[in-house]
PDB file of C-alpha atoms and ligand atoms in Angstrom:
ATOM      1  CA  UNK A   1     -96.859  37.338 101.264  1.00 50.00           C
ATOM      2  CA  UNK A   2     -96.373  35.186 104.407  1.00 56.00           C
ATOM      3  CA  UNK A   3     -96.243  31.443 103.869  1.00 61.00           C
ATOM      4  CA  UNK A   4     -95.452  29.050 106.240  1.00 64.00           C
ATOM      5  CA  UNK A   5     -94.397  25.262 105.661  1.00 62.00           C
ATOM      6  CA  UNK A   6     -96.806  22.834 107.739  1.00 58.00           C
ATOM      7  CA  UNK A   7     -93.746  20.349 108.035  1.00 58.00           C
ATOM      8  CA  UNK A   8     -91.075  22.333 109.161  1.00 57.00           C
ATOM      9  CA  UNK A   9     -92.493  25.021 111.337  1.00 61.00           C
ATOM     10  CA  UNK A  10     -90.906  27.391 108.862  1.00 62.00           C
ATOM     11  CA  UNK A  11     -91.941  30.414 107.709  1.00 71.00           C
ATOM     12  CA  UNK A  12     -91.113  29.888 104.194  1.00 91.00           C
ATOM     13  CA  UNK A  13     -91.916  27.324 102.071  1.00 95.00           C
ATOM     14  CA  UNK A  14     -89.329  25.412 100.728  1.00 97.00           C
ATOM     15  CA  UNK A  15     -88.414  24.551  96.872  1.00 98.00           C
ATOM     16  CA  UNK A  16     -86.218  21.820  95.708  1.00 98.00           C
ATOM     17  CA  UNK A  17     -84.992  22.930  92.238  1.00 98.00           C
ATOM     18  CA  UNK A  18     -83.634  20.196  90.709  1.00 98.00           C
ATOM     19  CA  UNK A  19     -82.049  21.862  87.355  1.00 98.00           C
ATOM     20  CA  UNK A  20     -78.245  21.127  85.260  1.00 98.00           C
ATOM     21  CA  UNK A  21     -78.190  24.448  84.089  1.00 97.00           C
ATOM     22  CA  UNK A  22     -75.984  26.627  87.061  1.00 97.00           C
ATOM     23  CA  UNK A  23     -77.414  29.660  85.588  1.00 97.00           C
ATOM     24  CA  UNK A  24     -80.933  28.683  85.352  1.00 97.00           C
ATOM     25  CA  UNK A  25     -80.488  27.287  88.931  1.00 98.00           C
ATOM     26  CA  UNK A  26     -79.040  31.208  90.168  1.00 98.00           C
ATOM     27  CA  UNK A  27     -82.238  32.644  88.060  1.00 98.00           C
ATOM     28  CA  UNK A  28     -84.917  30.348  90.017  1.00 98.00           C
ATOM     29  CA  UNK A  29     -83.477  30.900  93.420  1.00 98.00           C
ATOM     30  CA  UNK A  30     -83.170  34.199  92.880  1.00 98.00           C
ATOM     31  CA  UNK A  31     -86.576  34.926  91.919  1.00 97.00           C
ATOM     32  CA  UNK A  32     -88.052  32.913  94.527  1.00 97.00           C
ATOM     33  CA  UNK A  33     -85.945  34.142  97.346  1.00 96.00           C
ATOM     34  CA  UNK A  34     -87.317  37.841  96.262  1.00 95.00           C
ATOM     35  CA  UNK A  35     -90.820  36.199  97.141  1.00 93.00           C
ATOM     36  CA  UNK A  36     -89.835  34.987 100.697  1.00 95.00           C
ATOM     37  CA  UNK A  37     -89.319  30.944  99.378  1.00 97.00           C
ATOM     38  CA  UNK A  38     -86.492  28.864 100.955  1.00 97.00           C
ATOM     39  CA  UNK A  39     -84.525  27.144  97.643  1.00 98.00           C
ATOM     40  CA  UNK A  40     -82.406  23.974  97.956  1.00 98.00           C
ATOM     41  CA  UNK A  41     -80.923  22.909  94.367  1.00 98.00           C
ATOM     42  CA  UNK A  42     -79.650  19.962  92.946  1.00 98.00           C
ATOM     43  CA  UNK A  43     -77.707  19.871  89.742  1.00 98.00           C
ATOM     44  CA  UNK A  44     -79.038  15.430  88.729  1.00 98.00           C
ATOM     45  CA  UNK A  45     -81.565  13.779  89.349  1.00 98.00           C
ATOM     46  CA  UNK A  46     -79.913  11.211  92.049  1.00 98.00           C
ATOM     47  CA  UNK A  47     -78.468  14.411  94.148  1.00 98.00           C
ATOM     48  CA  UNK A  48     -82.607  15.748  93.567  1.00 98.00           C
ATOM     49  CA  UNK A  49     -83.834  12.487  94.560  1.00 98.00           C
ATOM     50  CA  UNK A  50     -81.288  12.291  98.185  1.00 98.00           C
ATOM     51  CA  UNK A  51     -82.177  15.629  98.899  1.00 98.00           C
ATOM     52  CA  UNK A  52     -86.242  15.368  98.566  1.00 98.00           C
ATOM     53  CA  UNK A  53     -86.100  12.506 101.374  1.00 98.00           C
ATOM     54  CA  UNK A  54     -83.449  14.282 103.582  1.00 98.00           C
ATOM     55  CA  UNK A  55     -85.247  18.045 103.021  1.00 98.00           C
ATOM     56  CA  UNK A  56     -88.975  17.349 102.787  1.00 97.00           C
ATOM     57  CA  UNK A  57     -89.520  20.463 100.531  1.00 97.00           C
ATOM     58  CA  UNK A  58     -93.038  21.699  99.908  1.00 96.00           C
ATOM     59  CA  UNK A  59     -92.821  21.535  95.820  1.00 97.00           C
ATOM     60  CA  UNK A  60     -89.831  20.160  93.711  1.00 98.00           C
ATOM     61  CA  UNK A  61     -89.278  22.022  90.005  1.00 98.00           C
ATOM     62  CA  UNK A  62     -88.352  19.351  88.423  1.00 97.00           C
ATOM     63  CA  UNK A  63     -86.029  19.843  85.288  1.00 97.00           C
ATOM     64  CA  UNK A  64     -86.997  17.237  82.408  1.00 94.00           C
ATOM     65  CA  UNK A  65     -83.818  17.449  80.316  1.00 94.00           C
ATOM     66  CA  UNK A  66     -80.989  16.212  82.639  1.00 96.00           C
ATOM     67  CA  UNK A  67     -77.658  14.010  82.369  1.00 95.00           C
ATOM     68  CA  UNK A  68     -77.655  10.801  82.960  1.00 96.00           C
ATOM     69  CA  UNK A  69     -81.471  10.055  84.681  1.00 97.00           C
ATOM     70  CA  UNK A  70     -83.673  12.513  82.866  1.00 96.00           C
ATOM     71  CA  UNK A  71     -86.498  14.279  84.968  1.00 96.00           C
ATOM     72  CA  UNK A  72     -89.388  12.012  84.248  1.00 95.00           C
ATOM     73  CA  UNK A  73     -87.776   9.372  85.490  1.00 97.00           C
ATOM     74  CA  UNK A  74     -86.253  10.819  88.655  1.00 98.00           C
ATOM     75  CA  UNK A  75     -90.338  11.899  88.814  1.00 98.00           C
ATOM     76  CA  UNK A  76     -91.209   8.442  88.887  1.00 97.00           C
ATOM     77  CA  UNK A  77     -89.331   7.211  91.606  1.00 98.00           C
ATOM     78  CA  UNK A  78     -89.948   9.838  93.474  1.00 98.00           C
ATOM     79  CA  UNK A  79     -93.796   9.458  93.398  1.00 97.00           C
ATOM     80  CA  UNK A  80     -92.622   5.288  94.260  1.00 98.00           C
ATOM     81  CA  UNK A  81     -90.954   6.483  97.199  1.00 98.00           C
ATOM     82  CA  UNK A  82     -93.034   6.817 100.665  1.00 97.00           C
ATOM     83  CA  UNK A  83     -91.120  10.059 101.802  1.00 98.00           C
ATOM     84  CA  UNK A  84     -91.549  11.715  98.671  1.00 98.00           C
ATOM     85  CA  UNK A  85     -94.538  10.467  97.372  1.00 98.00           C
ATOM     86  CA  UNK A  86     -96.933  13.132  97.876  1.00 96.00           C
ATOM     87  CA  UNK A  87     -94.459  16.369  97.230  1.00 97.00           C
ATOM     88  CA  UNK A  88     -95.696  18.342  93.926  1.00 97.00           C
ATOM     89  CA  UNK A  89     -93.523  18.253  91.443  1.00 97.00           C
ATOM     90  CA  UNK A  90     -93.659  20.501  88.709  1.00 96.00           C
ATOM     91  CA  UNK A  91     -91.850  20.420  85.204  1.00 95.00           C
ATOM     92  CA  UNK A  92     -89.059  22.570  83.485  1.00 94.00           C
ATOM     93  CA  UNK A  93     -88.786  22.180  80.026  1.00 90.00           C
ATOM     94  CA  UNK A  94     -87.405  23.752  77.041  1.00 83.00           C
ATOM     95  CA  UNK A  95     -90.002  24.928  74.477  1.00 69.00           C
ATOM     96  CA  UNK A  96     -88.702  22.565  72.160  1.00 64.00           C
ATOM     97  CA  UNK A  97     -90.764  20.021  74.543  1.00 62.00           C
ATOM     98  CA  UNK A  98     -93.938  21.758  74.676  1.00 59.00           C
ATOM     99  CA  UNK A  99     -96.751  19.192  73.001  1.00 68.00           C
ATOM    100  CA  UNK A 100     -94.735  16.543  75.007  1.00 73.00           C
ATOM    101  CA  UNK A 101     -95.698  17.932  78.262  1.00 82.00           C
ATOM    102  CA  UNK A 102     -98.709  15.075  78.649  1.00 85.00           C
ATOM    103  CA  UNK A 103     -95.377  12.772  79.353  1.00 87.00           C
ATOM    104  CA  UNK A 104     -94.845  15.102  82.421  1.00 89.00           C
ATOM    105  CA  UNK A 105     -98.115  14.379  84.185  1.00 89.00           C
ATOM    106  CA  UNK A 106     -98.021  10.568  83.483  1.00 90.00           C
ATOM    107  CA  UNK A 107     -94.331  10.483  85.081  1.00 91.00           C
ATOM    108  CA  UNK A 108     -96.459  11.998  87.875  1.00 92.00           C
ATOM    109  CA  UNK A 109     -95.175  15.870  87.432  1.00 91.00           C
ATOM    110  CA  UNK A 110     -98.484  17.779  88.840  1.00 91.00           C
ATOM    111  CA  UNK A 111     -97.739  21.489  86.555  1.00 90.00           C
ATOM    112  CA  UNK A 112     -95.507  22.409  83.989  1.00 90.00           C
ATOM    113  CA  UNK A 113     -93.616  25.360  83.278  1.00 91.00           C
ATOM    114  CA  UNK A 114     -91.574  25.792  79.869  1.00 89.00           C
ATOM    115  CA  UNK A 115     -88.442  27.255  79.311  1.00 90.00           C
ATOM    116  CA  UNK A 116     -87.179  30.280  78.865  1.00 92.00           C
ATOM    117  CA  UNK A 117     -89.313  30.938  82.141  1.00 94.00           C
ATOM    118  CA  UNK A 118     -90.834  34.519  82.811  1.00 95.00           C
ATOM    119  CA  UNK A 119     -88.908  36.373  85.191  1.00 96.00           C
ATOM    120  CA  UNK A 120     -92.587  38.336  86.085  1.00 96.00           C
ATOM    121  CA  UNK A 121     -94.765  35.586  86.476  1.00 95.00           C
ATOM    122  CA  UNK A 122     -92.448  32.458  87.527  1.00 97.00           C
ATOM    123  CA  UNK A 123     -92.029  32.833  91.814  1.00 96.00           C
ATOM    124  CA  UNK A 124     -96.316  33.804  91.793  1.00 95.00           C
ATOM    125  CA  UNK A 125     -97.286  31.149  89.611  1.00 93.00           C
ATOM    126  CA  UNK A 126     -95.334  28.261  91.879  1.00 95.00           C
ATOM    127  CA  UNK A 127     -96.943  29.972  95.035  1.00 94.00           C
ATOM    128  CA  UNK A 128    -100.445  29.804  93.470  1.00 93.00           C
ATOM    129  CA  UNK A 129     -99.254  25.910  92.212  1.00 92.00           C
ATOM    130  CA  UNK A 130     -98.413  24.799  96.081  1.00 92.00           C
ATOM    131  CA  UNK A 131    -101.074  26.574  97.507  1.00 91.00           C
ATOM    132  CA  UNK A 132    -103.698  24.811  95.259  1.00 89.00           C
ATOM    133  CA  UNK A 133    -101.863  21.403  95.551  1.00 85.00           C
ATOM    134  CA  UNK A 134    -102.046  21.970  99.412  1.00 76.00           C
ATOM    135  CA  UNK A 135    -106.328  22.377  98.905  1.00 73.00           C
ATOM    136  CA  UNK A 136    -106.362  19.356  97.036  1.00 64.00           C
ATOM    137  CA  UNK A 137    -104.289  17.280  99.794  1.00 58.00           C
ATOM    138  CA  UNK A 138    -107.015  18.312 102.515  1.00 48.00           C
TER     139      UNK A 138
HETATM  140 MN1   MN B 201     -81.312  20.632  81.681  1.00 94.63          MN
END
């Protein structure tokens, strides 16, 4: 599956994990690197937050449970911020959280995956998330 990013001139699209959990972070890249994606990580919200300006990635998983700022609110200033405002931004969160997940779309979070992911269905399910997000934005 060839993608290409619009912004870089790329030919893969780019994913900002933003996750606490350094083996959760290895799982996603992985995964997504098998699929062609280019993966940047961040292990809080602020270091997701610097990154997203500087890197312009095409989607941002977004971890909800982190220390310090939590992931809805590192959602919310991202969707305040100009350069960031109109990157999709999809949730992480523990199953524990599942019910909850309406929070994650009014923080501005456009999907949500819950956690433990599936190994089989998580790199084709962001693809399919990004490429419909990229329909809707014309
Ligand atoms: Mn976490």
């Amino acid at each position: 599956m060839e993608q290409h990013n619009p912004k870089t001139g790329s030919a893969a699209l780019r994913i900002l994990i933003v996750e606490d959990d350094v083996l959760n972070t290895k799982l996603f890249r992985r995964l997504l690197q098998l699929e062609g994606f280019e993966t940047l990580a961040a292990g809080t919200a602020e270091a997701g937050i610097a990154l997203a300006i500087k890197a312009q990635p095409d989607c941002i998983l977004m971890d909800i449970q982190l220390p310090g700022m939590d992931g809805l609110e590192a959602t919310r200033r991202l969707r305040g911020l100009p350069k960031t405002a109109d990157i999709p931004i999809i949730a992480l969160a523990a199953h524990a959280m599942v019910g909850d997940d309406h929070l994650t779309y009014e923080a501005g979070c456009r999907g949500y995956i819950s956690k433990p992911v599936d190994p089989r269905t998580f790199a084709d399910s962001i693809g399919k998330f990004i490429a419909g997000a990229t329909k809707r934005n014309g």
